[in-house]
PDB file of C-alpha atoms in Angstrom:
ATOM      1  CA  MET A1083      11.984  65.735   4.306  1.00 48.00           C
ATOM      2  CA  ALA A1084      11.593  69.224   3.296  1.00 57.00           C
ATOM      3  CA  GLN A1085      10.790  68.029  -0.381  1.00 65.00           C
ATOM      4  CA  HIS A1086       7.665  65.211   1.245  1.00 84.00           C
ATOM      5  CA  GLU A1087       6.238  68.317   2.861  1.00 88.00           C
ATOM      6  CA  GLU A1088       6.461  70.339   0.200  1.00 88.00           C
ATOM      7  CA  ASP A1089       4.774  67.427  -2.040  1.00 89.00           C
ATOM      8  CA  ARG A1090       1.919  67.104   0.473  1.00 92.00           C
ATOM      9  CA  LEU A1091       1.302  70.878   0.297  1.00 94.00           C
ATOM     10  CA  HIS A1092       1.224  70.672  -3.452  1.00 93.00           C
ATOM     11  CA  THR A1093      -1.399  67.811  -3.718  1.00 94.00           C
ATOM     12  CA  HIS A1094      -3.486  69.758  -0.824  1.00 95.00           C
ATOM     13  CA  ILE A1095      -3.641  72.926  -2.880  1.00 96.00           C
ATOM     14  CA  TRP A1096      -4.154  71.124  -6.363  1.00 95.00           C
ATOM     15  CA  LYS A1097      -7.419  69.064  -5.152  1.00 95.00           C
ATOM     16  CA  ALA A1098      -8.719  71.977  -3.842  1.00 94.00           C
ATOM     17  CA  LEU A1099      -8.299  73.889  -7.125  1.00 95.00           C
ATOM     18  CA  GLN A1100     -10.217  71.101  -8.482  1.00 93.00           C
ATOM     19  CA  PHE A1101     -13.325  72.005  -6.356  1.00 92.00           C
ATOM     20  CA  ILE A1102     -13.356  75.818  -6.689  1.00 94.00           C
ATOM     21  CA  LEU A1103     -11.609  76.781 -10.034  1.00 96.00           C
ATOM     22  CA  PRO A1104     -14.241  77.959 -12.884  1.00 95.00           C
ATOM     23  CA  ASP A1105     -15.342  74.939 -15.480  1.00 95.00           C
ATOM     24  CA  ASP A1106     -13.766  76.818 -18.397  1.00 95.00           C
ATOM     25  CA  ALA A1107     -10.443  77.417 -16.361  1.00 96.00           C
ATOM     26  CA  VAL A1108      -7.250  75.249 -17.265  1.00 96.00           C
ATOM     27  CA  ALA A1109      -4.729  74.377 -14.667  1.00 96.00           C
ATOM     28  CA  TRP A1110      -1.780  71.932 -14.246  1.00 94.00           C
ATOM     29  CA  SER A1111       1.025  71.151 -12.248  1.00 90.00           C
ATOM     30  CA  THR A1112       4.279  70.932 -13.485  1.00 83.00           C
ATOM     31  CA  GLU A1113       6.864  68.425 -12.272  1.00 72.00           C
ATOM     32  CA  ASN A1114      10.378  70.475 -11.973  1.00 65.00           C
ATOM     33  CA  ARG A1115      12.134  67.696  -9.280  1.00 64.00           C
ATOM     34  CA  GLN A1116      16.164  67.033 -10.127  1.00 63.00           C
ATOM     35  CA  MET A1117      16.708  63.676 -11.427  1.00 70.00           C
ATOM     36  CA  GLY A1118      20.081  63.763 -12.546  1.00 76.00           C
ATOM     37  CA  GLN A1119      22.355  65.422 -14.922  1.00 80.00           C
ATOM     38  CA  ARG A1120      21.081  62.962 -17.676  1.00 82.00           C
ATOM     39  CA  GLU A1121      17.455  63.314 -17.094  1.00 76.00           C
ATOM     40  CA  GLY A1122      18.469  67.410 -17.130  1.00 71.00           C
ATOM     41  CA  MET A1123      20.059  66.997 -20.266  1.00 77.00           C
ATOM     42  CA  ARG A1124      17.245  65.640 -21.873  1.00 82.00           C
ATOM     43  CA  ARG A1125      14.578  67.968 -20.466  1.00 74.00           C
ATOM     44  CA  LYS A1126      16.382  70.866 -21.832  1.00 77.00           C
ATOM     45  CA  ALA A1127      16.908  69.162 -24.931  1.00 84.00           C
ATOM     46  CA  ARG A1128      12.926  68.976 -25.212  1.00 82.00           C
ATOM     47  CA  GLY A1129      12.758  72.863 -24.386  1.00 80.00           C
ATOM     48  CA  CYS A1130      11.780  72.192 -20.674  1.00 79.00           C
ATOM     49  CA  VAL A1131      13.166  75.559 -19.092  1.00 83.00           C
ATOM     50  CA  PRO A1132      14.287  75.609 -15.195  1.00 84.00           C
ATOM     51  CA  GLY A1133      12.570  78.292 -12.814  1.00 89.00           C
ATOM     52  CA  VAL A1134       9.318  77.755 -14.024  1.00 92.00           C
ATOM     53  CA  PRO A1135       6.438  77.778 -11.153  1.00 95.00           C
ATOM     54  CA  ASP A1136       4.605  74.653 -10.019  1.00 94.00           C
ATOM     55  CA  MET A1137       1.430  75.328 -11.286  1.00 96.00           C
ATOM     56  CA  GLU A1138      -0.215  77.347 -14.081  1.00 97.00           C
ATOM     57  CA  ILE A1139      -3.704  78.683 -14.375  1.00 98.00           C
ATOM     58  CA  HIS A1140      -5.092  79.668 -17.815  1.00 97.00           C
ATOM     59  CA  HIS A1141      -8.635  81.244 -17.739  1.00 97.00           C
ATOM     60  CA  LYS A1142     -10.288  83.612 -20.545  1.00 96.00           C
ATOM     61  CA  GLY A1143      -6.885  84.655 -22.151  1.00 96.00           C
ATOM     62  CA  ARG A1144      -5.110  84.980 -18.947  1.00 96.00           C
ATOM     63  CA  SER A1145      -2.326  82.798 -17.100  1.00 97.00           C
ATOM     64  CA  PHE A1146      -1.285  82.766 -13.496  1.00 98.00           C
ATOM     65  CA  PHE A1147       1.320  81.191 -12.342  1.00 98.00           C
ATOM     66  CA  ILE A1148       1.880  79.755  -8.733  1.00 98.00           C
ATOM     67  CA  GLU A1149       5.328  79.068  -7.004  1.00 97.00           C
ATOM     68  CA  ILE A1150       4.143  76.544  -4.231  1.00 96.00           C
ATOM     69  CA  LYS A1151       6.434  76.634  -1.270  1.00 95.00           C
ATOM     70  CA  THR A1152       6.512  75.557   2.572  1.00 94.00           C
ATOM     71  CA  PRO A1153       6.619  77.929   5.246  1.00 92.00           C
ATOM     72  CA  LYS A1154      10.344  77.215   5.393  1.00 93.00           C
ATOM     73  CA  GLY A1155      10.994  77.037   1.401  1.00 93.00           C
ATOM     74  CA  THR A1156      13.215  79.448  -0.289  1.00 94.00           C
ATOM     75  CA  VAL A1157      13.026  80.718  -4.278  1.00 96.00           C
ATOM     76  CA  SER A1158      16.266  79.802  -6.300  1.00 94.00           C
ATOM     77  CA  LYS A1159      17.720  82.738  -8.098  1.00 97.00           C
ATOM     78  CA  THR A1160      16.629  80.760 -11.289  1.00 93.00           C
ATOM     79  CA  GLN A1161      13.054  80.674  -9.907  1.00 95.00           C
ATOM     80  CA  LYS A1162      13.041  84.357  -9.370  1.00 98.00           C
ATOM     81  CA  ASP A1163      14.655  84.905 -12.703  1.00 97.00           C
ATOM     82  CA  MET A1164      12.181  83.100 -14.217  1.00 96.00           C
ATOM     83  CA  HIS A1165       8.806  84.773 -12.399  1.00 98.00           C
ATOM     84  CA  GLN A1166      10.404  88.147 -13.240  1.00 98.00           C
ATOM     85  CA  ARG A1167      10.541  87.306 -16.978  1.00 97.00           C
ATOM     86  CA  LEU A1168       6.810  86.162 -16.716  1.00 98.00           C
ATOM     87  CA  LYS A1169       5.888  89.175 -14.883  1.00 98.00           C
ATOM     88  CA  ARG A1170       7.158  91.378 -17.554  1.00 98.00           C
ATOM     89  CA  ALA A1171       5.297  89.248 -20.014  1.00 97.00           C
ATOM     90  CA  GLY A1172       2.314  90.564 -18.632  1.00 97.00           C
ATOM     91  CA  HIS A1173       1.627  87.274 -16.382  1.00 97.00           C
ATOM     92  CA  ALA A1174       0.351  87.207 -12.663  1.00 98.00           C
ATOM     93  CA  VAL A1175       3.051  85.291 -10.529  1.00 98.00           C
ATOM     94  CA  ALA A1176       3.302  84.472  -6.990  1.00 98.00           C
ATOM     95  CA  VAL A1177       4.656  82.452  -4.209  1.00 98.00           C
ATOM     96  CA  CYS A1178       2.235  81.318  -2.002  1.00 98.00           C
ATOM     97  CA  ARG A1179       2.952  79.020   1.117  1.00 97.00           C
ATOM     98  CA  SER A1180      -0.938  77.996   2.120  1.00 96.00           C
ATOM     99  CA  LEU A1181      -4.168  77.316   0.095  1.00 95.00           C
ATOM    100  CA  GLU A1182      -5.208  80.602   1.625  1.00 95.00           C
ATOM    101  CA  GLU A1183      -2.699  82.623   0.028  1.00 97.00           C
ATOM    102  CA  VAL A1184      -3.361  80.593  -3.728  1.00 97.00           C
ATOM    103  CA  LEU A1185      -6.672  81.672  -2.877  1.00 95.00           C
ATOM    104  CA  PHE A1186      -5.922  85.583  -2.028  1.00 96.00           C
ATOM    105  CA  PHE A1187      -3.915  85.465  -5.130  1.00 98.00           C
ATOM    106  CA  LEU A1188      -6.428  84.714  -7.309  1.00 97.00           C
ATOM    107  CA  GLU A1189      -9.204  86.500  -6.165  1.00 95.00           C
ATOM    108  CA  ARG A1190      -6.871  89.206  -6.114  1.00 96.00           C
ATOM    109  CA  HIS A1191      -6.536  89.082  -9.764  1.00 96.00           C
ATOM    110  CA  GLY A1192      -9.924  88.738 -10.741  1.00 94.00           C
ATOM    111  CA  MET A1193     -10.025  84.922 -11.010  1.00 94.00           C
ATOM    112  CA  PRO A1194     -13.633  83.889 -10.609  1.00 93.00           C
ATOM    113  CA  LEU A1195     -13.909  80.871  -8.047  1.00 93.00           C
ATOM    114  CA  LYS A1196     -16.841  78.392  -7.995  1.00 88.00           C
ATOM    115  CA  GLY A1197     -16.471  78.371  -3.835  1.00 68.00           C
ATOM    116  CA  MET A1198     -14.532  78.504  -0.799  1.00 62.00           C
ATOM    117  CA  VAL A1199     -12.251  75.664   0.916  1.00 57.00           C
ATOM    118  CA  MET A1200     -13.625  75.330   4.858  1.00 59.00           C
ATOM    119  CA  ALA A1201     -10.809  73.600   6.702  1.00 54.00           C
TER     120      ALA A1201
END
């Protein structure tokens, strides 16, 4: 059931970002769901790397990586290791548990937003 809660949170954040990111930003979401050993082997052969954050936003030469977790969700060791690699490469990375945390992260790192989402 926790996966469905995370999916709902992910969808909520994604829909909001479609309205508030600047028009020249490029964003996408990555599907990292486990689909069995066979699919895992296929992904690995294609260069898919475990631990990659759920969302990426690229804007004017800068990259922002967002791992989405529910309030009770945990970040795996593989994810923590990847987050550190991305940070060492000079990228902004955050674990966010709400839309408000995503907006705070983006604003803190200088991402211009078109507007705010009102609840």
